[in-house]
Coordinates of C-alpha atoms and ligand atoms in Angstrom, one line a residue:
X1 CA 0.0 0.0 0.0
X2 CA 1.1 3.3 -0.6
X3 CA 2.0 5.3 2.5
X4 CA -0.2 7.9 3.0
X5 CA 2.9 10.7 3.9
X6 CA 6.7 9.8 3.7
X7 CA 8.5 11.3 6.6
X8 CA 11.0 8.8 7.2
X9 CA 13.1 6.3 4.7
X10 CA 15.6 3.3 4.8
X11 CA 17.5 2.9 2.2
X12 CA 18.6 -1.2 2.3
X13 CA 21.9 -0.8 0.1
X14 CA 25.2 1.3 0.4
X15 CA 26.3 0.9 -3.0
X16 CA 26.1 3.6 -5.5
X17 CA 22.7 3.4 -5.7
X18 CA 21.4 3.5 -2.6
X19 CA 24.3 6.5 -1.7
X20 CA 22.6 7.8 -4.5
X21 CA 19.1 7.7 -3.4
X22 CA 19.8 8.9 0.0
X23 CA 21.8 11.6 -1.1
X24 CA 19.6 13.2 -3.7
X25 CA 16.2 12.8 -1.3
X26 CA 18.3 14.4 1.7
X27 CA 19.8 17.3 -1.0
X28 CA 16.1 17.8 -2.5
X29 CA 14.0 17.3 0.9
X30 CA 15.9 18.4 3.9
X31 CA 13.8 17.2 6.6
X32 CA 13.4 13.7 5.6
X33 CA 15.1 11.1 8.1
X34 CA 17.1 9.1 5.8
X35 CA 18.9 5.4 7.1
X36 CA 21.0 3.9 5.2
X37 CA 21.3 0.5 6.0
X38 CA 24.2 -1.7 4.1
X39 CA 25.6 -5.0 5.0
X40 CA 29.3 -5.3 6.0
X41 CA 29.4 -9.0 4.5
X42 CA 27.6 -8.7 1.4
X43 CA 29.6 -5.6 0.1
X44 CA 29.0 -3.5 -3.0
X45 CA 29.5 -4.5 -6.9
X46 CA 32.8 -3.1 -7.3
X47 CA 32.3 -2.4 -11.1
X48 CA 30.0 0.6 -12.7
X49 CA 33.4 3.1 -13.8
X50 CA 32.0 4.9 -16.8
X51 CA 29.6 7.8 -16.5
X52 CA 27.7 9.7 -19.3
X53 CA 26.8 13.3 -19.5
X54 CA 23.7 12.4 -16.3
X55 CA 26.1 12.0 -14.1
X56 CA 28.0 16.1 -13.6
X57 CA 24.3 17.0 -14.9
X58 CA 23.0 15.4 -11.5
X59 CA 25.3 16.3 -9.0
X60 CA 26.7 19.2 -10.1
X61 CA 23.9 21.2 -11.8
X62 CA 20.7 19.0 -10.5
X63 CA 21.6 18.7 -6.5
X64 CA 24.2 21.7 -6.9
X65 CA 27.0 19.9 -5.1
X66 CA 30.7 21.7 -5.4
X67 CA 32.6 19.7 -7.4
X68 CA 35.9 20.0 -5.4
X69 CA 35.5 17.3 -3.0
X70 CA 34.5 15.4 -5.7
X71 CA 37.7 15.6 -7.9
X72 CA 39.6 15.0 -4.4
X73 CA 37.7 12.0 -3.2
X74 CA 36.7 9.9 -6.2
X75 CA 40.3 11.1 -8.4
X76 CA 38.0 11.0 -11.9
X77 CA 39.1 11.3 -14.9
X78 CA 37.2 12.5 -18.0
X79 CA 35.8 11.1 -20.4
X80 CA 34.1 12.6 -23.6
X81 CA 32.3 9.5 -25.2
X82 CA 33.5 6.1 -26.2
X83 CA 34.9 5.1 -29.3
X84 CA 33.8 2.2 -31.1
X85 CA 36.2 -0.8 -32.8
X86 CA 33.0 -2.4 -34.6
X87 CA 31.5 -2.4 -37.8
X88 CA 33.4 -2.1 -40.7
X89 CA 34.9 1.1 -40.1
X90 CA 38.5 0.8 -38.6
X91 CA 37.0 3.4 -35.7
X92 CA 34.3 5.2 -34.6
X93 CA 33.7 8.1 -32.0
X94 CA 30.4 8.0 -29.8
X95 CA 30.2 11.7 -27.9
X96 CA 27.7 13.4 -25.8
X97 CA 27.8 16.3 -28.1
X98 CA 24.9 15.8 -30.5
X99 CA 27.5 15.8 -33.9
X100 CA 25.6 14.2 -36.4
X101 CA 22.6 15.8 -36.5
X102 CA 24.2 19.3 -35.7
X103 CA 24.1 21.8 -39.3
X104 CA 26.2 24.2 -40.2
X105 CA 25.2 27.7 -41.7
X106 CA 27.1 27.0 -44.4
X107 CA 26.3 23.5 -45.9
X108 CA 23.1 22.5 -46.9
X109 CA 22.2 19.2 -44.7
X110 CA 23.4 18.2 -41.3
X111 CA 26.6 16.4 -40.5
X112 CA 25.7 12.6 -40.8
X113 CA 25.4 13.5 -44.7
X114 CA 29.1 14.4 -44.5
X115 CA 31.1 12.0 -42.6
X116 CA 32.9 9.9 -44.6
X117 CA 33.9 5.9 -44.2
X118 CA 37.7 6.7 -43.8
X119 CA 37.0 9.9 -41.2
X120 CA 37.3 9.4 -37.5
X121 CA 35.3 12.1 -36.6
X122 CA 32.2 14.6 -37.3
X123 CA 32.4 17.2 -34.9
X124 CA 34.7 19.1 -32.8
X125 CA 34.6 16.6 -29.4
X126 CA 35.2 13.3 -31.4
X127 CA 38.3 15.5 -33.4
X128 CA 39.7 15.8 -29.5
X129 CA 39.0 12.2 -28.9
X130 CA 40.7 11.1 -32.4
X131 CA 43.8 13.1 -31.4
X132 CA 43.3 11.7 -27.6
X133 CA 42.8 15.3 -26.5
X134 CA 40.0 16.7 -23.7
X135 CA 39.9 19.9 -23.7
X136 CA 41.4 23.4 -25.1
X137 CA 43.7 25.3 -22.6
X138 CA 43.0 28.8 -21.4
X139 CA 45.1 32.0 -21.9
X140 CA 46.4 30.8 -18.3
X141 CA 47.0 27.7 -19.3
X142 CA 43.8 25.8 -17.3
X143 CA 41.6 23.6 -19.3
X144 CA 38.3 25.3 -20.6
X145 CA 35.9 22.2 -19.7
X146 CA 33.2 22.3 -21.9
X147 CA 29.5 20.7 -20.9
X148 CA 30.2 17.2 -23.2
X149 CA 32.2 15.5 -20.6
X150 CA 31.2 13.1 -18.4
X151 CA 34.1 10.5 -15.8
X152 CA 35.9 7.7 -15.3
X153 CA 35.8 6.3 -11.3
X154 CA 36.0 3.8 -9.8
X155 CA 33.4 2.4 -8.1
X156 CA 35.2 2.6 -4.4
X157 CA 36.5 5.5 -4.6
X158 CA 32.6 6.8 -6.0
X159 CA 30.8 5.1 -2.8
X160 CA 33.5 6.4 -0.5
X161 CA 32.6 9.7 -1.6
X162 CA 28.9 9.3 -1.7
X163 CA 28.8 8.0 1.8
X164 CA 31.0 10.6 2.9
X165 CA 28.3 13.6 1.3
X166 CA 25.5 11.9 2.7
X167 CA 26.6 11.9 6.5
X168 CA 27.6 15.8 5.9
X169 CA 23.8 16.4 4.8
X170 CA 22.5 14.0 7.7
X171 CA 22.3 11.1 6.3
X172 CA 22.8 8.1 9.2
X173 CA 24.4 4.7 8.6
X174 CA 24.1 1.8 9.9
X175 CA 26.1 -1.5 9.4
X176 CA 23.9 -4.8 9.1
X177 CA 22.6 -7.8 7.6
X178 CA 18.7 -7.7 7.0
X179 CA 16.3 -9.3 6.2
X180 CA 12.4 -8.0 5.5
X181 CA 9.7 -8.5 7.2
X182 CA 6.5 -8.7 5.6
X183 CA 2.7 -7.7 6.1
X184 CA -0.7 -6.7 4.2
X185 CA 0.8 -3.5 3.6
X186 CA 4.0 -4.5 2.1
X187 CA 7.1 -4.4 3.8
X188 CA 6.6 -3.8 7.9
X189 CA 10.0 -3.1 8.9
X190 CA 13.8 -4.2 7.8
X191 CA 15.6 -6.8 10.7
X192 CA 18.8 -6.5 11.5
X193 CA 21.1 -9.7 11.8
X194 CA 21.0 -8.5 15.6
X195 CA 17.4 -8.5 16.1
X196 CA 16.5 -4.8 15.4
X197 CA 13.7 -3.6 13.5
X198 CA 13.9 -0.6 11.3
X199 CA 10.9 1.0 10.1
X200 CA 10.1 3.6 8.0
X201 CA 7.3 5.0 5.8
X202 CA 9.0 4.0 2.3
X203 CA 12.0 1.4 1.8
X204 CA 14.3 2.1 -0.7
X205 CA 15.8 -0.9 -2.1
X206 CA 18.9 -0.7 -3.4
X207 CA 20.1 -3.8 -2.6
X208 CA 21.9 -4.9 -6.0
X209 CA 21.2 -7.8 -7.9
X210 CA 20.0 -9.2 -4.6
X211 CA 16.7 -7.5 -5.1
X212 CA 15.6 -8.0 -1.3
X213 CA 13.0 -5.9 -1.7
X214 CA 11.2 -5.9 -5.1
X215 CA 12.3 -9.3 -6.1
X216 CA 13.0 -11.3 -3.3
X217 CA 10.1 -10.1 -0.7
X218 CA 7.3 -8.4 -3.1
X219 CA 7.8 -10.9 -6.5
X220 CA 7.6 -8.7 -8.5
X221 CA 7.7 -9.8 -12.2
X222 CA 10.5 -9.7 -14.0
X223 CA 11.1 -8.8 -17.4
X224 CA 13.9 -10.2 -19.4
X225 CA 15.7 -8.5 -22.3
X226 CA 17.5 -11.8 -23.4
X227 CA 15.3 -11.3 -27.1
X228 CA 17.6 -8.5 -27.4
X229 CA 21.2 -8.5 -25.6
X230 CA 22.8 -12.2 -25.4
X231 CA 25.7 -11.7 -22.8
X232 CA 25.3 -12.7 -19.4
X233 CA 28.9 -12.3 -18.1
X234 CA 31.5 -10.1 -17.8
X235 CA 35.0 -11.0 -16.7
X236 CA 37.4 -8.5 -15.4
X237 CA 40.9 -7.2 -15.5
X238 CA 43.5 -4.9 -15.3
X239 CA 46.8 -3.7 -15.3
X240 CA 48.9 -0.3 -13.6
X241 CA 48.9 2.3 -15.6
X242 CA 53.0 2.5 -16.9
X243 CA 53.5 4.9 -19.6
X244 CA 50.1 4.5 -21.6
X245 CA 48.4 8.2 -22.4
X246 CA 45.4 8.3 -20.4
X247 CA 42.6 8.1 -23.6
X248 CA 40.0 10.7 -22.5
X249 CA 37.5 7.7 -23.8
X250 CA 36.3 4.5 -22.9
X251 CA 37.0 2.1 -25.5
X252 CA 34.5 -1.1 -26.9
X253 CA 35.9 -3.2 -28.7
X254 CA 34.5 -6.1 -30.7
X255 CA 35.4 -9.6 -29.1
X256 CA 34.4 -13.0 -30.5
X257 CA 31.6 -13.4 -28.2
X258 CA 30.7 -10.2 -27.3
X259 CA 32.8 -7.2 -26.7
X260 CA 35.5 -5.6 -24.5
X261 CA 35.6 -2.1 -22.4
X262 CA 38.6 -0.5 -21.6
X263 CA 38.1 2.4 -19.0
X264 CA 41.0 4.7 -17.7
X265 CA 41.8 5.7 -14.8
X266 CA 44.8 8.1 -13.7
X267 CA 47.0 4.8 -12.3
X268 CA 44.8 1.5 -13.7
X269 CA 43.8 0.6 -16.7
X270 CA 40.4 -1.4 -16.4
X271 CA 39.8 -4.0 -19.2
X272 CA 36.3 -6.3 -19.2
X273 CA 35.0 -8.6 -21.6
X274 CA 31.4 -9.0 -21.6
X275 CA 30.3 -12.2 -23.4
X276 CA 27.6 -14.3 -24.1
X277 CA 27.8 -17.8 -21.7
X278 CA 26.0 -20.0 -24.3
X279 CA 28.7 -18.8 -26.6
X280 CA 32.1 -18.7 -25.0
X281 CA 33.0 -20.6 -21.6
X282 CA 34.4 -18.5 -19.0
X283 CA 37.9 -20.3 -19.6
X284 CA 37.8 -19.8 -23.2
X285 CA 36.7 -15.6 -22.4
X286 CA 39.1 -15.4 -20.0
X287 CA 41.7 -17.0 -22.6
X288 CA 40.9 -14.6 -25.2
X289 CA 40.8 -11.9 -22.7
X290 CA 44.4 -12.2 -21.6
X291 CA 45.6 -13.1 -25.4
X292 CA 44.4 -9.8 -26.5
X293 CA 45.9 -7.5 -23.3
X294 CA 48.7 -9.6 -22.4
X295 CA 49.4 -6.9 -19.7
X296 CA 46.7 -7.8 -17.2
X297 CA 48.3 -8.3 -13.8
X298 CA 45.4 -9.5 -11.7
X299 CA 43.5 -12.6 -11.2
X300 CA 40.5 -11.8 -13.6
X301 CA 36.8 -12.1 -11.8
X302 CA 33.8 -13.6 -13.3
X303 CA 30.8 -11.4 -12.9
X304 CA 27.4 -13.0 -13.9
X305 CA 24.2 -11.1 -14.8
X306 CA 20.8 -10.9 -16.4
X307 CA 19.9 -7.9 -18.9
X308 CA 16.8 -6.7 -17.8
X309 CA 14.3 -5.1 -15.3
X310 CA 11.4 -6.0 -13.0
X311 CA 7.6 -4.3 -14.4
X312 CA 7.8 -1.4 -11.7
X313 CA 10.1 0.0 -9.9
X314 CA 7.7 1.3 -7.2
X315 CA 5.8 -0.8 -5.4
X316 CA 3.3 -0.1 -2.3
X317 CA 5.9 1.6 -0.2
X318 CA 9.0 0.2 -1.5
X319 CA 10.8 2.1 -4.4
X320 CA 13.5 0.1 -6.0
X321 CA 17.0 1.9 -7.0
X322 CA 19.8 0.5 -9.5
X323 CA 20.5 -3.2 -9.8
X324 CA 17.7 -4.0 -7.7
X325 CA 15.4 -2.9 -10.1
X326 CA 17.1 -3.6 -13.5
X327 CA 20.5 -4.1 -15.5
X328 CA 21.6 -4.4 -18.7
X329 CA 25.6 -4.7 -19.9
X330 CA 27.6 -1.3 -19.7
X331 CA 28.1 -1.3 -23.3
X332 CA 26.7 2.7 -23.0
X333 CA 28.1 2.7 -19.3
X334 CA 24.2 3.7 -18.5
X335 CA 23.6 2.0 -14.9
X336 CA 24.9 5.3 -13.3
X337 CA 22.7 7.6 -15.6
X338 CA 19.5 5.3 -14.8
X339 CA 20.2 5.9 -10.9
X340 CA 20.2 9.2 -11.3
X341 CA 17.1 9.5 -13.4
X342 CA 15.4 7.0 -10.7
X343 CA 16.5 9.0 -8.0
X344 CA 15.9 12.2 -8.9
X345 CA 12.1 11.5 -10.5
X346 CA 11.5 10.0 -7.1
X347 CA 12.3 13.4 -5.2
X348 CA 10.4 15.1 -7.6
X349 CA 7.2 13.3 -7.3
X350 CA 7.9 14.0 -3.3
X351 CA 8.2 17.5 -3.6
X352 CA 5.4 17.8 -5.8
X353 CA 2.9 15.5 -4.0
X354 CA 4.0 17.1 -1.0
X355 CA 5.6 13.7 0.1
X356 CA 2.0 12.1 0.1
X357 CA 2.3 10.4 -3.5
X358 CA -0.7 9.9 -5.1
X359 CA -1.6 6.6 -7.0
X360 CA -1.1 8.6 -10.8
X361 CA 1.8 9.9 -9.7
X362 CA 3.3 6.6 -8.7
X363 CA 1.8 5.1 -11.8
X364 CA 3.9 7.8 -14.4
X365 CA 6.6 7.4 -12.2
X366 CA 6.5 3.6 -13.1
X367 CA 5.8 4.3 -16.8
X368 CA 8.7 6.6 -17.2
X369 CA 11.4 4.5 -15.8
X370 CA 10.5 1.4 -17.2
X371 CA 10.8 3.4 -20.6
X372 CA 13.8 4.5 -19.9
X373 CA 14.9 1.0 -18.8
X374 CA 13.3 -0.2 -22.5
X375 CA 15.2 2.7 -24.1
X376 CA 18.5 1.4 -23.2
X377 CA 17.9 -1.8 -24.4
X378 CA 16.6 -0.9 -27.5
X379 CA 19.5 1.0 -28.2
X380 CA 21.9 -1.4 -27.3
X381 CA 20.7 -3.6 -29.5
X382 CA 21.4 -1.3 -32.6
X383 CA 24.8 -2.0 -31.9
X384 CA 24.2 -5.6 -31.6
X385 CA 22.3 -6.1 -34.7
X386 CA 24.2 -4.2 -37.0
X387 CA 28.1 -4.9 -36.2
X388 CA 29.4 -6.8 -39.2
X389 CA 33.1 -6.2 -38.1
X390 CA 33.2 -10.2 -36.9
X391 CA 31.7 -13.3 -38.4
X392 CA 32.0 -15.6 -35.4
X393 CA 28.7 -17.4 -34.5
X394 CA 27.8 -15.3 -31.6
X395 CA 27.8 -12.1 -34.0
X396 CA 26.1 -14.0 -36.8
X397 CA 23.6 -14.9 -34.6
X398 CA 23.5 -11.4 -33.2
X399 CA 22.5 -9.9 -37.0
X400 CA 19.9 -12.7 -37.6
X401 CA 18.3 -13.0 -34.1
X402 CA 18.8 -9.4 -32.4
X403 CA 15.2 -8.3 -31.8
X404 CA 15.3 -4.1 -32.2
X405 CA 11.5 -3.5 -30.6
X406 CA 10.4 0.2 -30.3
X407 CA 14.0 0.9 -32.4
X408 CA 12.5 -1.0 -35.4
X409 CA 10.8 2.3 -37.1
X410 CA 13.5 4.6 -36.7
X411 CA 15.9 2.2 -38.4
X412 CA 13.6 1.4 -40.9
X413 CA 13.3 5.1 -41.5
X414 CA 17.1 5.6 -41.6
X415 CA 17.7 2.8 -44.0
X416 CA 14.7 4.6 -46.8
X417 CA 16.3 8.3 -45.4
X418 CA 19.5 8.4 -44.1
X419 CA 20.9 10.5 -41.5
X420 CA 18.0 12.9 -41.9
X421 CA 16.6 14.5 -39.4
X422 CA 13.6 15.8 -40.5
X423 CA 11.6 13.3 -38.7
X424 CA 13.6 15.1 -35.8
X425 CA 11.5 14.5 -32.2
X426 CA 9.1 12.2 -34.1
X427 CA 10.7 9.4 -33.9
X428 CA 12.1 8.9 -30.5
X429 CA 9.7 10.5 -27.6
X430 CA 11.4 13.3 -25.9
X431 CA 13.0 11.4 -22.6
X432 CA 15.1 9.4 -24.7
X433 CA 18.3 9.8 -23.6
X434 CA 20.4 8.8 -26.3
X435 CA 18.4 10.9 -28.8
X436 CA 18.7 11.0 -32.5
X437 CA 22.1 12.2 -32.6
X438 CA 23.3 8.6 -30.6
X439 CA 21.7 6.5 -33.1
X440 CA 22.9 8.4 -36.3
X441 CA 26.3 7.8 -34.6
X442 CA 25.8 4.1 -34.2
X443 CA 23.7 3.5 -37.5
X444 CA 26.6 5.8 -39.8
X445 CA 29.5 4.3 -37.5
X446 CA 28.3 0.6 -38.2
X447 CA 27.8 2.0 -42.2
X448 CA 24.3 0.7 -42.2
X449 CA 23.2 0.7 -45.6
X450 CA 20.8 3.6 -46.8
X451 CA 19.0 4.1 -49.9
X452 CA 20.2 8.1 -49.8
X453 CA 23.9 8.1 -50.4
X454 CA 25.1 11.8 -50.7
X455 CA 27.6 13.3 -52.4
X456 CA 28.1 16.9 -52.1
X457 CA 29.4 19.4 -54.3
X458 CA 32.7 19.9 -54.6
X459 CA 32.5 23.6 -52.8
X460 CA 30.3 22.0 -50.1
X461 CA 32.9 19.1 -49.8
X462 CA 35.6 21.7 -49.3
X463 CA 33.4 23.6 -46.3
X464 CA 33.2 20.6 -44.9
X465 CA 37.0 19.6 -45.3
X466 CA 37.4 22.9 -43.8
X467 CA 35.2 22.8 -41.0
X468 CA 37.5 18.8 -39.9
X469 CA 40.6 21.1 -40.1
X470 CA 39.7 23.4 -38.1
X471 CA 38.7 20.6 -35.2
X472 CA 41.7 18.9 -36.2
X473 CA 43.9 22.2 -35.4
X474 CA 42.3 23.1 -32.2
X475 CA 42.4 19.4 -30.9
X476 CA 46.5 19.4 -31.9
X477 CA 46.5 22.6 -29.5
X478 CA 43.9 21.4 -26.6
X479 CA 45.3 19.9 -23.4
X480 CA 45.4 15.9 -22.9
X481 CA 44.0 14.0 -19.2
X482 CA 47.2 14.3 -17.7
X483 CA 47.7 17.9 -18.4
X484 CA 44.6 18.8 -17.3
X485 CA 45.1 16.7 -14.3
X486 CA 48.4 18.5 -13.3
X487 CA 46.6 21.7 -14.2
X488 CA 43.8 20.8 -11.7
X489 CA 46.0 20.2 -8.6
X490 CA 48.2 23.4 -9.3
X491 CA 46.7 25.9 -6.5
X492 CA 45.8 28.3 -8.6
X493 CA 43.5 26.3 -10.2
X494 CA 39.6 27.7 -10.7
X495 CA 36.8 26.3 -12.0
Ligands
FAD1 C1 30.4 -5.9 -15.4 C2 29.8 -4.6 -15.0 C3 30.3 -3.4 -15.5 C4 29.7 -2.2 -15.1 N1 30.1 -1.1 -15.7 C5 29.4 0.1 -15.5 C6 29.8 1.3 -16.1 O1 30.8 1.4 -16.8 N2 29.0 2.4 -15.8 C7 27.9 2.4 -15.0 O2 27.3 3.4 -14.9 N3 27.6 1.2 -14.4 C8 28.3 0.1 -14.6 N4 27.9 -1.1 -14.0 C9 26.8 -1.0 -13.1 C10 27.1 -0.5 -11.7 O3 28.2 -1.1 -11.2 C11 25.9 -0.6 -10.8 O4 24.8 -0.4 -11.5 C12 25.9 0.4 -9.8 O5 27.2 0.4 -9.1 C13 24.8 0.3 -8.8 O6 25.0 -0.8 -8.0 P1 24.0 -1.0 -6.8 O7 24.3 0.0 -5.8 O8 22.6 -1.2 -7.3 O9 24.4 -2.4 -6.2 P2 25.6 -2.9 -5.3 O10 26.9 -2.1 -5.6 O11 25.7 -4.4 -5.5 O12 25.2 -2.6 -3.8 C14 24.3 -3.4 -3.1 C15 24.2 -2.9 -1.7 O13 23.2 -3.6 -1.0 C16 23.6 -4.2 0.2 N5 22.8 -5.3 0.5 C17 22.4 -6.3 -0.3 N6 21.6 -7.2 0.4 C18 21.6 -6.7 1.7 C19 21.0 -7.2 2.9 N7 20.3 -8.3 3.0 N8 21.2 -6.5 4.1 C20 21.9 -5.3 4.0 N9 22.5 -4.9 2.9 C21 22.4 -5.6 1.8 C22 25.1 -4.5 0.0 O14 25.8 -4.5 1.2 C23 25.5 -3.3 -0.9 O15 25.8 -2.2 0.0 C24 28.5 -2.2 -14.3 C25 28.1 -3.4 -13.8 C26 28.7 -4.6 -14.1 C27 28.2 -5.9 -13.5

């Protein structure tokens, strides 16, 4: 049942998401008593280290956090987008800057006409990326950070920092192992391994793939995405950073049974193969794994998973958080962006239902996360159906079996249009987070056929050659991560 007014809440979790959570309700709603209960044994995921644009959007803009303890605590470092090793193309650049569909006053269609098979890059970030660069330096010599960035972390140093922001805004902790306790009206209280009982009016459950909460205690259903992504594992190196530039990028790279992220950090370099179990053993991942980054210097872990998410995230008074409520691969490195979106909806339908939520409110709520949850997938599965750069069975299998769902139309209407964007809003609704620009990048990246091949004229050609110079020049000049790094510690340093 719903509770009728939401003074107090436990949040069972103290990973990201549950730190998360309880954060951005005790930022948004001051006089909420927030607990945080998280169990020393059971420990957090330990994985989740790339961020998209959500993530500064959130914290910095959203809950107007100062980013300084945050660069000292969590030691990020940027990243503008990923680039892609798949598809025919030798590389392709994925960037939070909206590239493709952007036009220039002087040429007469947007940029996704333009690219060209053999050209890294179509817009002034991926030019910084395809000369490793992140941003331009100052007349002082600081980095200019521009609003297409998002970081690196990892997931330790992120919680630790969380955790840390919470207490200073009054959020309590408490260490324990619990269990729910159930009644009519959902869940009664939380019970500690030592025989306490926590109550609240809502529960948070942010208990990971445990699912305590929405899962485990409420069954709620659960809806799987396995039509659409195939890989259920992930296993997980990495190697101290020596002399290797730090890429301001994550990289994904095609593997024979799935594909391979490589995040940066300032002193580790984080390398994870995600892959299909029906397709590759773990011995035979892990094999391929350590052939193809011989510098790994850990014992590799085995993470297993299921792509997918439960019908509703809020149920009678429990509201589920991250992992507990859904997951798909970090091929887009979306888990953090989802949080963010979950948590933040959730203080906003507090403050506007004056934290008595109604039954509408808790059904949109519902609608709009499971959408964005259904978003994600179909969007991964763009770059599942149309990567050609491997013919191994699991990729085979990927082109012929790879079920696109609400993606179907707009792919259908690039392959009669192209990278037009006349159709603009039309086709995706307008809380779609990757938005048109993200699949023209992955549809012209993968060089998905179209039936409007464009050639322009040879002045337009040489605007266009013009306007890749220019980013080409200014990237040669910007700063790289380490420079910017140094430049960030130096004490004159403003932002
Ligand atoms: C292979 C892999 C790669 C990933 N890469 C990325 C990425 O690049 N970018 C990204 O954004 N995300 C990524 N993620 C996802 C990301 O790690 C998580 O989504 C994110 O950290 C949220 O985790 P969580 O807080 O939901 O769960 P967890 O970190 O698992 O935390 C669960 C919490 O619940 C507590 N708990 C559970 N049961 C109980 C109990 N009974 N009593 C008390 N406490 C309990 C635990 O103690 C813990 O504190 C990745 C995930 C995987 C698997």
């Amino acid at each position: 049942m719903l509770p009728s007014s939401v003074q107090t809440i436990v949040v069972l979790g103290g990973g990201s998401a549950g730190f998360m959570a309880a954060l951005t309700l005790k930022r948004k709603l001051p006089n909420l008593k927030i607990r945080v209960v998280r169990s020393p044994d059971i420990g957090v995921i330990g994985v989740g280290e790339g961020t998209t644009v959500s993530f500064p959007r959130h914290f910095f803009e959203y809950l107007k956090l100062k980013p300084q303890q945050f660069y000292a605590e969590t030691e990020p470092t940027w990243k503008l987008g990923i680039k892609f090793l798949w598809g025919p193309r030798k590389e392709f650049y994925y960037t939070f800057a909206y590239e493709y569909q952007h036009r220039y006053p002087e040429l007469s269609r947007n940029n996704g006409f333009f690219y060209q098979h053999d050209q890294p890059y179509a817009g002034r970030i991926s030019a910084f990326m395809a000369h490793d660069k992140a941003f331009t330096k100052r007349a002082d010599g600081f980095p200019e950070f521009h609003n297409h960035h998002a970081f690196h972390i990892e997931n330790q140093k992120l919680v630790g920092w969380l955790e840390n922001v919470s207490r200073q805004f009054g959020v309590e902790v408490i260490d324990a192992t619990v269990r729910p306790e159930t009644g009519p009206q959902g869940i009664t209280a939380l019970i500690t391994d030592s025989g306490e009982r926590l109550t609240a009016d809502l529960y948070i459950d942010a208990s990971g793939f445990r699912s305590e909460l929405l899962g485990r205690a409420l069954n709620e259903p659960f809806l799987s995405f396995s039509d659409a992504l195939f890989c259920d594992r992930a296993v997980i190196g990495g190697w101290p950073r020596t002399d290797e530039p730090i890429k301001p990028y994550t990289v994904a790279e095609t593997m024979d049974a799935g594909w391979s992220w490589q995040i940066e950090h300032e002193t580790w370099i984080n390398r994870g193969y995600v892959y299909a179990s029906n397709a590759i053993s773990d011995d035979e991942a892990l094999a391929e794994l350590m052939r193809k980054n011989p510098r790994i210097a850990n014992v590799p872990r085995v993470v297993k998973f299921r792509s997918g998410r439960y019908a509703r995230n809020w149920v009678g008074n429990v509201v589920g958080i991250g992992n507990s409520v859904g997951f798909v691969e970090p091929l887009e490195a979306t888990a953090l962006q989802v949080i963010c979106v979950e948590a933040s909806t959730l203080a906003d339908s507090l403050i506007d239902s004056l934290c008595a939520p109604t039954p509408s409110l808790v059904t949109l709520y519902n609608n709009y996360n499971a959408q964005a949850w259904d978003d994600i997938r179909d969007f991964l599965a763009v770059h599942y159906k149309f990567n050609t750069r491997l013919d191994t069975p699991f990729w085979q299998a990927c082109r012929n079996d790879t079920k696109l769902h609400d993606a179907e139309f707009l792919v259908d209407f690039y392959k009669e249009n192209g990278p037009s964007v006349v159709a603009g809003a039309q086709l995706l609704h307008s809380s779609n987070s990757f938005g048109m620009d993200g699949y023209l990048a992955m549809l012209i990246g993968q060089n998905v056929p179209h039936a409007k091949p464009f050639t322009p004229s040879t002045a337009e050609a040489k605007l266009w050659n013009d306007r890749c110079a220019t980013w080409a020049l200014e990237a040669r000049r910007a700063l790289d991560v380490k420079q910017c790094l140094d430049a960030m510690r130096r004490p004159a340093m403003k932002r």
